[in-house]
Amino acid sequence: MKLVHILLLYYTFATVVYANKVISFRDPHIQYIGRWHNTTKDIQSGWPGAYFKVTLQQTRFIKLQLGQSTSLSVTINNQQFQFVNISTTIPLDLVPQGLVDDGPHELSVVATSIDPSQVHICLSSIILDDTGSTIPPTKPVNPLVEFVGHDLTLGVESSRTLFTSFAWVTSKILGLEHTYVAYRNATLIEGIDRKYFDWTLVEKDSSPWSVVVLLGANDARFAYSSDHYRESLNAFLTKIRKTLYETAPIFILSEPLGDMFRPSQQSVIDMVHAGDQHIYFIDTTGWIRYGPNLYKDNHHLNDAGHELLAKKLAPLLETKLTHPRDPLPGPPPNPNLPGDWHTVDVGQENRIGLPGTVSADSSTTFTLWGSGADIDNDRDAFRFVYQPFSSQGMLEATVRSHSAFAKCAKAGIMVREHLGHGSPLIMLGISPAEGIFVQVRYDNFNSTKLIKKMRASPPYRLRLIRHKDRDLFEAQIQHADTVSDSWETLATVPLVLARDVYAGLAVTSCDTSVVSVAKFTEVGLCHSSFTVDTVRFIDQQ
């Protein structure tokens, strides 16, 4: 009897094994997206967000044979992704209740863990009914975008991490495949610049169509210098270019709060000068205002912040996808302002106060209504009317009148590196408290410094001259009633800013409950020198 029982168990087990179809990880119909590495017994994902997809037929159950514990997300037939944590190597049954029909069924599996020690999907095989099989993809794989970065790229602190990250949302908007080369608190220096090249793509012809890089905030926290960051980014981009097609677009996104803005922009300019015509610097500092509506904390966006970033980025990628020879689109013209002038309230949500506005009586005459806590210390809140300003030149305007409730209210002309609330800047303005003043912020989120002040009140003509070759600004003034063309130099200020910056008119009420009103006349912005390379400074409000 014992022998009969043993044989019966063996027969039952053999029947179960025989009833299964084992699909090897090497099956040619499985599409691996992202960074994967072949071993003799399995294929391993190399970074968070790597995924595979395959179409299956003649099967009502699907199991995955995995080589180690991991976290992943699964969707079958484009249903909502289901998150799974696996702590065993027993085959994972994806549909214990069974599928309702024999298929075909589209299976997608994503590596979701952002813990470097648990990144890998180690896929040995897919187990199906004995009649099951894979079928060839019905359409080619869409272009692949590779997102390189840190917490923001991974969607850390958003509701579903990778699946609510701007990278995932951007790709979904455009119908692109995507992959991540990112980890928490990643730096460029002694970080991504080394780890990026640790893993290669499965197939040589799987090179990304485009690479999107968002780095700099953590390097700034580690106090790496701007020069060190620029040199490292130059070397990194040069090395990346050698792994890509010559025309593959590379997008360098600024950090939303402006960390390492200047060296990032300058590195792209260096690459263009070296002959790379398919690399672009994208200024994101005006896209996402800091505050609880879009930010989770100082370093992380919430779902709404990621979605807004994706909606701003997607049209730029789409341009290069559909019309690669076209320039990237800039911000649409403001129908209420002449020429290339734009306007925005700069500052944190809780410091802007009342919405600002502007009216243009002519191409050189503007009236600004601005609220805001102040332009001072390590962060600003004010109304700004501006244009992009490249290299060197001159900005001037006459402050005809300035109505203010607070003594610290300010009106004047300003050049600032970016549109974030802690940007480096120089301002030549008028205030009830200081009279005419020159104020500077030398680095991102540093406190401002009052360079010089002089008792005076409107009307006064103000002029800022930028000598980019010497990283020098001249602040000049002239009383509006002066008949002579002579100007008085109030201060000469050494100040290193990015090549491509913003210049314009600024008004703050220094009180978030009221607005301050200033009228500017004879407004002019002169670019006195031009560079031969195509400007790739993209601001999109």
XYZ file of C-alpha atoms in Angstrom:
541
model
C 0.000 0.000 0.000
C 2.817 2.385 0.850
C 4.391 1.856 -2.570
C 1.065 2.472 -4.287
C 0.603 5.664 -2.253
C 4.097 6.896 -3.165
C 3.539 6.170 -6.845
C 0.208 7.937 -6.737
C 1.831 11.040 -5.211
C 4.592 10.940 -7.821
C 2.059 10.609 -10.617
C 0.028 13.516 -9.262
C 3.123 15.733 -8.948
C 4.353 14.763 -12.403
C 0.942 15.536 -13.852
C 0.977 19.039 -12.306
C 4.450 19.722 -13.610
C 3.524 18.395 -17.028
C 0.430 20.647 -17.050
C 2.570 23.776 -16.834
C 4.386 25.605 -19.633
C 7.589 27.271 -18.493
C 8.583 30.340 -20.528
C 12.268 31.185 -20.145
C 13.385 34.742 -19.426
C 15.227 34.460 -22.755
C 11.969 34.188 -24.719
C 12.358 36.573 -27.689
C 8.810 37.913 -27.323
C 9.444 39.394 -23.857
C 10.252 43.109 -24.139
C 12.606 44.429 -21.449
C 12.486 48.195 -20.927
C 15.253 49.960 -19.035
C 18.455 48.622 -17.540
C 18.638 44.801 -17.372
C 21.491 42.342 -16.948
C 21.584 38.718 -18.127
C 23.009 35.932 -15.976
C 23.066 32.215 -16.700
C 19.897 31.580 -14.680
C 17.859 34.788 -14.846
C 17.641 38.407 -15.979
C 17.969 41.182 -13.389
C 16.675 44.735 -13.419
C 19.292 47.322 -12.533
C 17.349 50.407 -11.420
C 13.907 51.296 -10.036
C 11.158 51.441 -12.630
C 12.667 48.929 -15.054
C 9.926 46.742 -16.466
C 9.104 43.977 -18.877
C 5.996 43.282 -20.902
C 4.791 40.346 -22.926
C 1.595 39.142 -24.599
C 0.407 35.666 -23.583
C -2.234 33.394 -25.087
C -4.064 30.119 -24.364
C -3.619 30.426 -20.616
C -5.808 31.252 -17.646
C -3.136 31.458 -15.004
C 0.204 33.243 -14.876
C 2.998 32.725 -12.380
C 6.403 34.367 -12.082
C 9.451 32.433 -10.976
C 11.698 35.025 -9.284
C 15.157 34.528 -7.876
C 14.926 36.798 -4.831
C 12.536 38.824 -2.696
C 11.591 42.192 -4.136
C 8.799 44.717 -4.626
C 7.040 44.982 -7.928
C 3.829 46.125 -9.564
C 1.795 44.093 -12.024
C -0.901 44.887 -14.550
C -2.738 42.429 -16.799
C -4.703 43.681 -19.789
C -4.042 47.334 -18.872
C -5.934 47.130 -15.578
C -4.778 49.217 -12.619
C -1.311 48.314 -11.351
C -1.300 46.070 -8.283
C 1.620 46.371 -5.860
C 3.200 43.146 -4.593
C 5.920 42.571 -1.977
C 7.612 39.199 -2.385
C 9.626 37.589 0.408
C 9.933 34.084 -1.046
C 11.171 32.383 -4.193
C 8.029 30.235 -4.511
C 6.394 31.029 -7.869
C 4.208 34.112 -7.561
C 0.641 33.430 -8.693
C -0.565 36.650 -10.355
C -4.184 35.483 -10.781
C -5.085 32.941 -8.058
C -8.734 33.080 -9.096
C -7.807 32.454 -12.736
C -8.426 34.602 -15.808
C -11.890 34.594 -17.390
C -10.642 33.612 -20.848
C -7.639 32.196 -22.689
C -6.405 35.544 -23.923
C -4.446 37.042 -25.428
C -3.363 38.744 -22.178
C -0.963 41.673 -21.949
C 1.318 41.395 -18.917
C 3.495 44.237 -17.577
C 5.713 43.938 -14.489
C 7.568 46.924 -12.957
C 10.374 46.991 -10.382
C 8.976 49.436 -7.815
C 11.385 49.354 -4.874
C 13.534 52.476 -4.598
C 15.687 50.863 -1.923
C 19.045 50.130 -3.626
C 19.305 46.842 -1.735
C 15.971 45.656 -3.170
C 16.011 47.045 -6.667
C 16.255 43.832 -8.658
C 13.600 41.806 -10.343
C 15.375 38.505 -10.925
C 13.147 36.792 -13.466
C 13.844 33.141 -14.198
C 10.656 32.224 -16.012
C 6.961 32.780 -16.559
C 4.749 29.754 -15.857
C 1.531 29.256 -17.882
C -1.045 26.584 -18.646
C 0.396 23.740 -20.687
C -1.281 25.235 -23.773
C 0.032 28.720 -23.066
C 2.594 30.587 -25.122
C 3.942 34.043 -25.853
C 3.164 35.833 -29.087
C 5.210 38.435 -30.946
C 4.510 42.102 -30.093
C 1.891 43.566 -32.414
C 3.709 46.911 -32.611
C 7.292 48.106 -32.112
C 8.452 49.447 -28.768
C 7.823 53.182 -28.436
C 10.801 55.541 -28.092
C 12.530 55.272 -24.725
C 13.210 58.261 -22.438
C 15.745 57.822 -19.662
C 15.201 59.980 -16.547
C 18.323 60.594 -14.488
C 18.106 62.121 -11.031
C 17.205 61.842 -7.363
C 14.096 61.891 -5.147
C 12.092 64.159 -7.476
C 12.707 61.863 -10.428
C 11.563 58.855 -8.390
C 8.451 60.599 -7.057
C 9.529 60.151 -3.423
C 6.805 61.419 -1.037
C 4.160 61.417 -3.772
C 1.175 59.116 -3.252
C 2.348 56.218 -5.470
C 6.070 57.039 -5.802
C 7.210 56.050 -9.312
C 3.669 55.998 -10.689
C 2.960 59.598 -9.660
C 6.436 60.943 -10.485
C 6.782 63.596 -13.182
C 8.882 61.115 -15.174
C 6.098 58.521 -15.283
C 3.391 61.134 -15.961
C 5.401 62.795 -18.757
C 5.926 59.443 -20.452
C 2.254 58.573 -20.096
C 1.209 61.895 -21.661
C 3.422 61.259 -24.689
C 2.966 57.479 -24.946
C 6.701 56.856 -24.480
C 8.590 54.057 -22.802
C 10.677 55.255 -19.874
C 13.338 54.174 -17.463
C 14.994 55.605 -14.364
C 18.601 55.989 -13.364
C 17.975 57.542 -9.973
C 18.186 56.941 -6.245
C 17.373 58.811 -3.061
C 19.634 61.759 -2.175
C 21.611 61.236 -5.381
C 24.386 63.664 -6.218
C 26.071 64.130 -9.562
C 29.549 64.331 -8.051
C 30.758 60.948 -6.764
C 27.283 59.595 -7.363
C 25.355 59.443 -10.608
C 28.478 60.307 -12.602
C 29.807 56.875 -11.607
C 26.726 54.754 -11.025
C 25.116 55.664 -14.357
C 27.653 53.534 -16.206
C 27.490 50.497 -13.872
C 24.748 48.800 -15.897
C 24.209 48.575 -19.606
C 21.040 48.113 -21.610
C 20.099 44.559 -22.587
C 20.440 45.219 -26.279
C 22.727 47.628 -28.025
C 19.909 48.957 -30.203
C 17.861 49.806 -27.072
C 19.728 53.077 -26.606
C 17.369 55.762 -25.262
C 15.764 58.171 -27.697
C 16.326 60.931 -25.129
C 17.833 61.534 -21.687
C 16.349 63.935 -19.111
C 18.660 64.947 -16.249
C 17.517 66.611 -13.009
C 20.346 66.987 -10.499
C 22.046 69.619 -8.370
C 20.090 70.043 -5.117
C 22.013 67.387 -3.195
C 25.339 68.547 -4.605
C 24.495 72.028 -3.278
C 23.727 70.556 0.165
C 27.121 68.855 0.158
C 28.630 72.291 -0.602
C 30.320 71.253 -3.833
C 31.489 74.371 -5.663
C 29.895 75.627 -8.871
C 33.139 75.091 -10.773
C 33.437 71.506 -9.521
C 29.829 70.803 -10.497
C 30.278 72.302 -13.965
C 33.408 70.260 -14.630
C 31.742 67.059 -13.428
C 28.606 67.707 -15.485
C 30.698 68.406 -18.591
C 32.537 65.111 -18.174
C 29.293 63.235 -17.442
C 27.460 64.638 -20.476
C 30.413 64.019 -22.765
C 30.506 60.399 -21.653
C 26.728 59.994 -22.006
C 26.788 61.394 -25.524
C 29.168 58.624 -26.560
C 26.561 56.024 -25.510
C 23.691 57.697 -27.420
C 22.835 58.381 -31.015
C 24.410 61.616 -32.221
C 21.015 63.321 -32.558
C 19.450 62.006 -29.330
C 18.190 65.046 -27.413
C 19.553 65.564 -23.899
C 17.523 67.814 -21.602
C 19.167 69.318 -18.518
C 16.411 70.498 -16.179
C 17.176 73.132 -13.590
C 16.243 72.278 -10.038
C 12.818 73.869 -9.371
C 14.321 75.994 -6.566
C 17.430 76.889 -8.578
C 20.201 74.866 -6.925
C 23.293 74.665 -9.171
C 21.459 76.728 -11.793
C 24.478 78.586 -13.133
C 26.894 75.630 -13.580
C 24.116 73.515 -15.117
C 23.340 76.174 -17.698
C 27.010 76.856 -18.370
C 27.728 73.156 -18.883
C 25.101 73.029 -21.634
C 26.667 76.121 -23.226
C 30.062 74.385 -23.039
C 28.646 71.329 -24.795
C 27.092 73.467 -27.525
C 30.391 75.253 -28.066
C 32.047 71.836 -28.360
C 29.690 70.961 -31.210
C 26.730 69.179 -29.560
C 23.645 70.654 -31.229
C 21.127 68.417 -29.445
C 21.464 69.393 -25.810
C 19.128 71.827 -24.056
C 18.980 73.633 -20.737
C 15.437 73.941 -19.382
C 14.678 76.491 -16.658
C 11.952 75.026 -14.429
C 12.178 77.663 -11.654
C 9.101 79.521 -12.894
C 6.981 76.385 -13.292
C 6.286 75.314 -9.702
C 5.689 77.865 -6.930
C 6.899 76.726 -3.537
C 4.114 76.027 -1.057
C 1.716 73.325 0.170
C -0.310 73.289 -3.052
C 2.574 71.771 -5.014
C 5.262 70.757 -2.485
C 5.293 68.053 0.178
C 8.329 69.593 1.877
C 11.479 71.515 0.931
C 12.822 68.696 -1.206
C 9.774 66.844 -2.545
C 6.793 67.621 -4.746
C 3.309 66.313 -4.088
C 1.151 64.703 -6.778
C -0.062 68.054 -8.103
C 3.515 69.348 -8.316
C 4.657 66.302 -10.290
C 1.692 66.574 -12.626
C 2.348 70.263 -13.303
C 6.043 69.614 -13.950
C 5.098 66.834 -16.381
C 2.616 69.046 -18.232
C 5.280 71.742 -18.650
C 7.963 69.282 -19.767
C 5.905 67.122 -22.131
C 5.500 69.739 -24.931
C 9.282 70.212 -25.073
C 9.933 66.493 -25.481
C 7.078 66.230 -27.962
C 8.626 68.934 -30.152
C 11.857 66.990 -30.476
C 9.963 63.729 -30.974
C 7.685 64.959 -33.768
C 9.722 67.821 -35.302
C 13.345 67.251 -34.281
C 14.656 70.129 -36.411
C 12.346 72.694 -34.801
C 13.548 74.880 -31.911
C 12.046 74.273 -28.509
C 8.940 76.364 -27.852
C 9.283 79.274 -25.459
C 6.517 80.792 -23.360
C 3.522 82.093 -25.303
C 3.479 85.898 -25.671
C 1.555 87.847 -23.056
C -1.318 89.507 -24.948
C -1.479 92.329 -22.391
C 2.170 93.328 -22.641
C 4.237 94.658 -25.545
C 7.100 92.796 -27.181
C 8.773 90.022 -25.224
C 7.715 91.221 -21.782
C 6.213 88.731 -19.343
C 4.998 89.060 -15.778
C 4.720 86.851 -12.704
C 4.433 86.982 -8.927
C 7.754 85.621 -7.649
C 7.747 84.033 -4.209
C 6.377 81.380 -1.906
C 2.624 80.864 -1.696
C 2.371 82.241 1.836
C 4.556 85.297 1.126
C 3.122 86.609 -2.142
C 0.002 88.079 -0.561
C -2.436 89.732 -2.934
C -2.106 88.918 -6.650
C -0.037 91.464 -8.533
C -0.816 92.899 -11.927
C 0.557 95.263 -14.563
C -0.736 97.599 -17.231
C 1.210 98.863 -20.234
C 0.380 102.329 -21.502
C 2.977 101.988 -24.259
C 5.979 99.862 -25.142
C 8.068 101.809 -22.615
C 5.550 102.744 -19.909
C 4.300 100.309 -17.267
C 2.317 100.555 -14.042
C 2.884 97.712 -11.579
C 0.714 96.698 -8.646
C 2.745 94.418 -6.406
C 2.160 92.809 -3.032
C 4.599 90.435 -1.298
C 6.460 90.137 2.005
C 9.663 91.806 0.733
C 12.723 91.504 -1.480
C 15.211 90.810 1.268
C 17.046 88.232 3.367
C 17.160 84.780 1.697
C 13.829 84.808 -0.179
C 11.754 87.248 -2.189
C 8.068 87.959 -2.792
C 7.177 90.610 -5.386
C 5.660 91.393 -8.792
C 8.095 91.066 -11.680
C 7.810 92.255 -15.288
C 10.745 90.748 -17.163
C 12.462 89.550 -20.305
C 15.201 86.958 -20.805
C 18.533 88.768 -20.851
C 21.614 87.148 -22.332
C 25.290 87.934 -21.865
C 25.771 91.674 -21.334
C 23.847 94.864 -21.885
C 21.851 97.542 -20.108
C 18.496 97.858 -18.339
C 17.067 101.239 -17.480
C 13.793 102.836 -16.399
C 12.445 105.944 -14.717
C 10.485 105.418 -11.511
C 7.915 108.210 -11.916
C 5.922 107.483 -8.805
C 5.753 104.951 -5.997
C 2.788 104.638 -3.630
C 3.578 102.568 -0.543
C 2.045 101.799 2.861
C 5.138 100.217 4.377
C 8.505 101.926 4.695
C 10.266 98.818 3.371
C 8.202 98.730 0.148
C 10.430 98.739 -2.918
C 10.215 99.596 -6.620
C 13.040 99.428 -9.111
C 14.919 97.489 -11.751
C 16.359 94.047 -11.238
C 18.513 91.383 -12.863
C 18.066 87.926 -11.324
C 19.467 84.554 -12.264
C 16.173 82.642 -12.231
C 12.516 82.915 -11.202
C 12.784 80.992 -7.938
C 12.240 82.927 -4.726
C 15.846 82.615 -3.536
C 17.636 83.557 -6.771
C 20.907 85.490 -6.905
C 20.116 89.063 -7.966
C 21.046 92.707 -8.144
C 18.393 95.380 -7.629
C 18.633 99.129 -8.035
C 15.511 100.600 -6.489
C 13.697 103.183 -4.408
C 12.218 102.657 -0.959
C 10.703 105.011 1.654
C 13.101 103.533 4.207
C 16.338 103.473 2.210
C 15.827 106.036 -0.545
C 17.738 104.860 -3.610
C 19.566 101.615 -2.869
C 21.635 98.835 -4.454
C 20.958 95.375 -3.100
C 22.647 92.076 -4.019
C 22.182 88.358 -3.316
C 25.352 86.560 -4.293
C 24.218 82.922 -4.153
C 21.014 80.920 -4.163
C 19.138 81.378 -0.865
C 21.858 83.546 0.638
C 20.802 86.689 2.480
C 20.735 89.887 0.490
C 23.343 92.546 1.130
C 22.728 96.297 0.984
C 25.632 97.707 -1.034
C 24.778 101.408 -0.963
C 21.886 103.766 -0.293
C 21.194 107.459 -0.820
C 18.363 109.711 0.332
C 16.066 110.328 -2.598
C 12.485 109.922 -3.797
C 10.810 109.599 -7.205
C 11.041 110.587 -9.954
C 14.470 109.058 -10.616
C 16.072 107.320 -13.563
C 17.782 104.025 -12.811
C 20.250 102.050 -14.909
C 22.004 98.706 -14.503
C 24.850 97.881 -16.897
C 26.108 94.321 -17.038
C 29.698 93.601 -18.093
C 29.547 89.823 -18.396
C 33.177 89.551 -19.495
C 34.199 90.980 -16.109
C 31.260 89.673 -14.037
C 30.568 93.263 -13.074
C 27.480 95.458 -12.715
C 27.351 99.244 -12.720
C 24.421 100.883 -10.927
C 23.800 104.384 -12.262
C 21.213 107.025 -11.358
C 19.974 110.329 -12.702
C 17.278 112.660 -11.413
C 14.366 112.696 -13.852
C 14.504 116.497 -14.169
C 18.144 116.431 -15.284
C 18.589 117.810 -18.797
C 22.135 116.470 -19.197
C 22.905 112.963 -20.499
C 25.367 112.387 -17.688
C 24.695 109.601 -15.178
C 26.046 109.218 -11.654
C 27.563 105.846 -10.796
C 26.117 104.869 -7.432
C 27.969 101.540 -7.144
C 30.105 99.077 -9.078
C 29.357 95.535 -7.953
C 31.229 92.315 -8.801
C 28.571 89.644 -9.238
C 28.768 86.278 -10.998
C 25.463 85.246 -12.590
C 24.558 82.727 -15.273
C 24.963 83.904 -18.847
C 21.225 83.803 -19.538
C 19.213 85.552 -16.838
C 16.102 87.714 -16.397
C 15.928 91.521 -16.318
C 12.991 93.774 -15.599
C 10.884 95.813 -13.192
C 10.130 94.804 -9.599
C 7.624 96.021 -7.010
C 6.935 94.680 -3.500
C 4.594 96.159 -0.904
C 6.490 94.597 2.028
C 3.031 93.776 3.414
C 1.023 90.818 2.119
C -2.292 92.508 2.942
C -1.844 95.456 0.564
C -0.364 96.327 -2.829
C 2.237 98.932 -3.685
C 1.885 100.827 -6.964
C 4.752 102.132 -9.088
C 4.786 103.780 -12.489
C 7.784 103.213 -14.759
C 8.512 105.206 -17.920
C 11.324 105.175 -20.501
C 11.828 101.461 -19.885
C 14.532 99.951 -22.072
C 16.521 96.720 -22.267
C 19.551 96.696 -24.536
C 21.549 93.582 -25.393
C 24.942 94.972 -26.328
C 26.553 91.699 -27.382
C 25.359 88.438 -28.859
C 26.844 84.970 -28.896
C 27.155 82.888 -32.032
C 25.575 79.720 -30.652
C 21.840 79.199 -30.550
C 20.342 80.220 -27.224
C 18.952 77.132 -25.499
C 17.573 78.850 -22.423
C 13.951 77.767 -22.208
C 11.490 79.392 -19.816
C 7.905 78.231 -20.092
C 5.353 79.838 -17.793
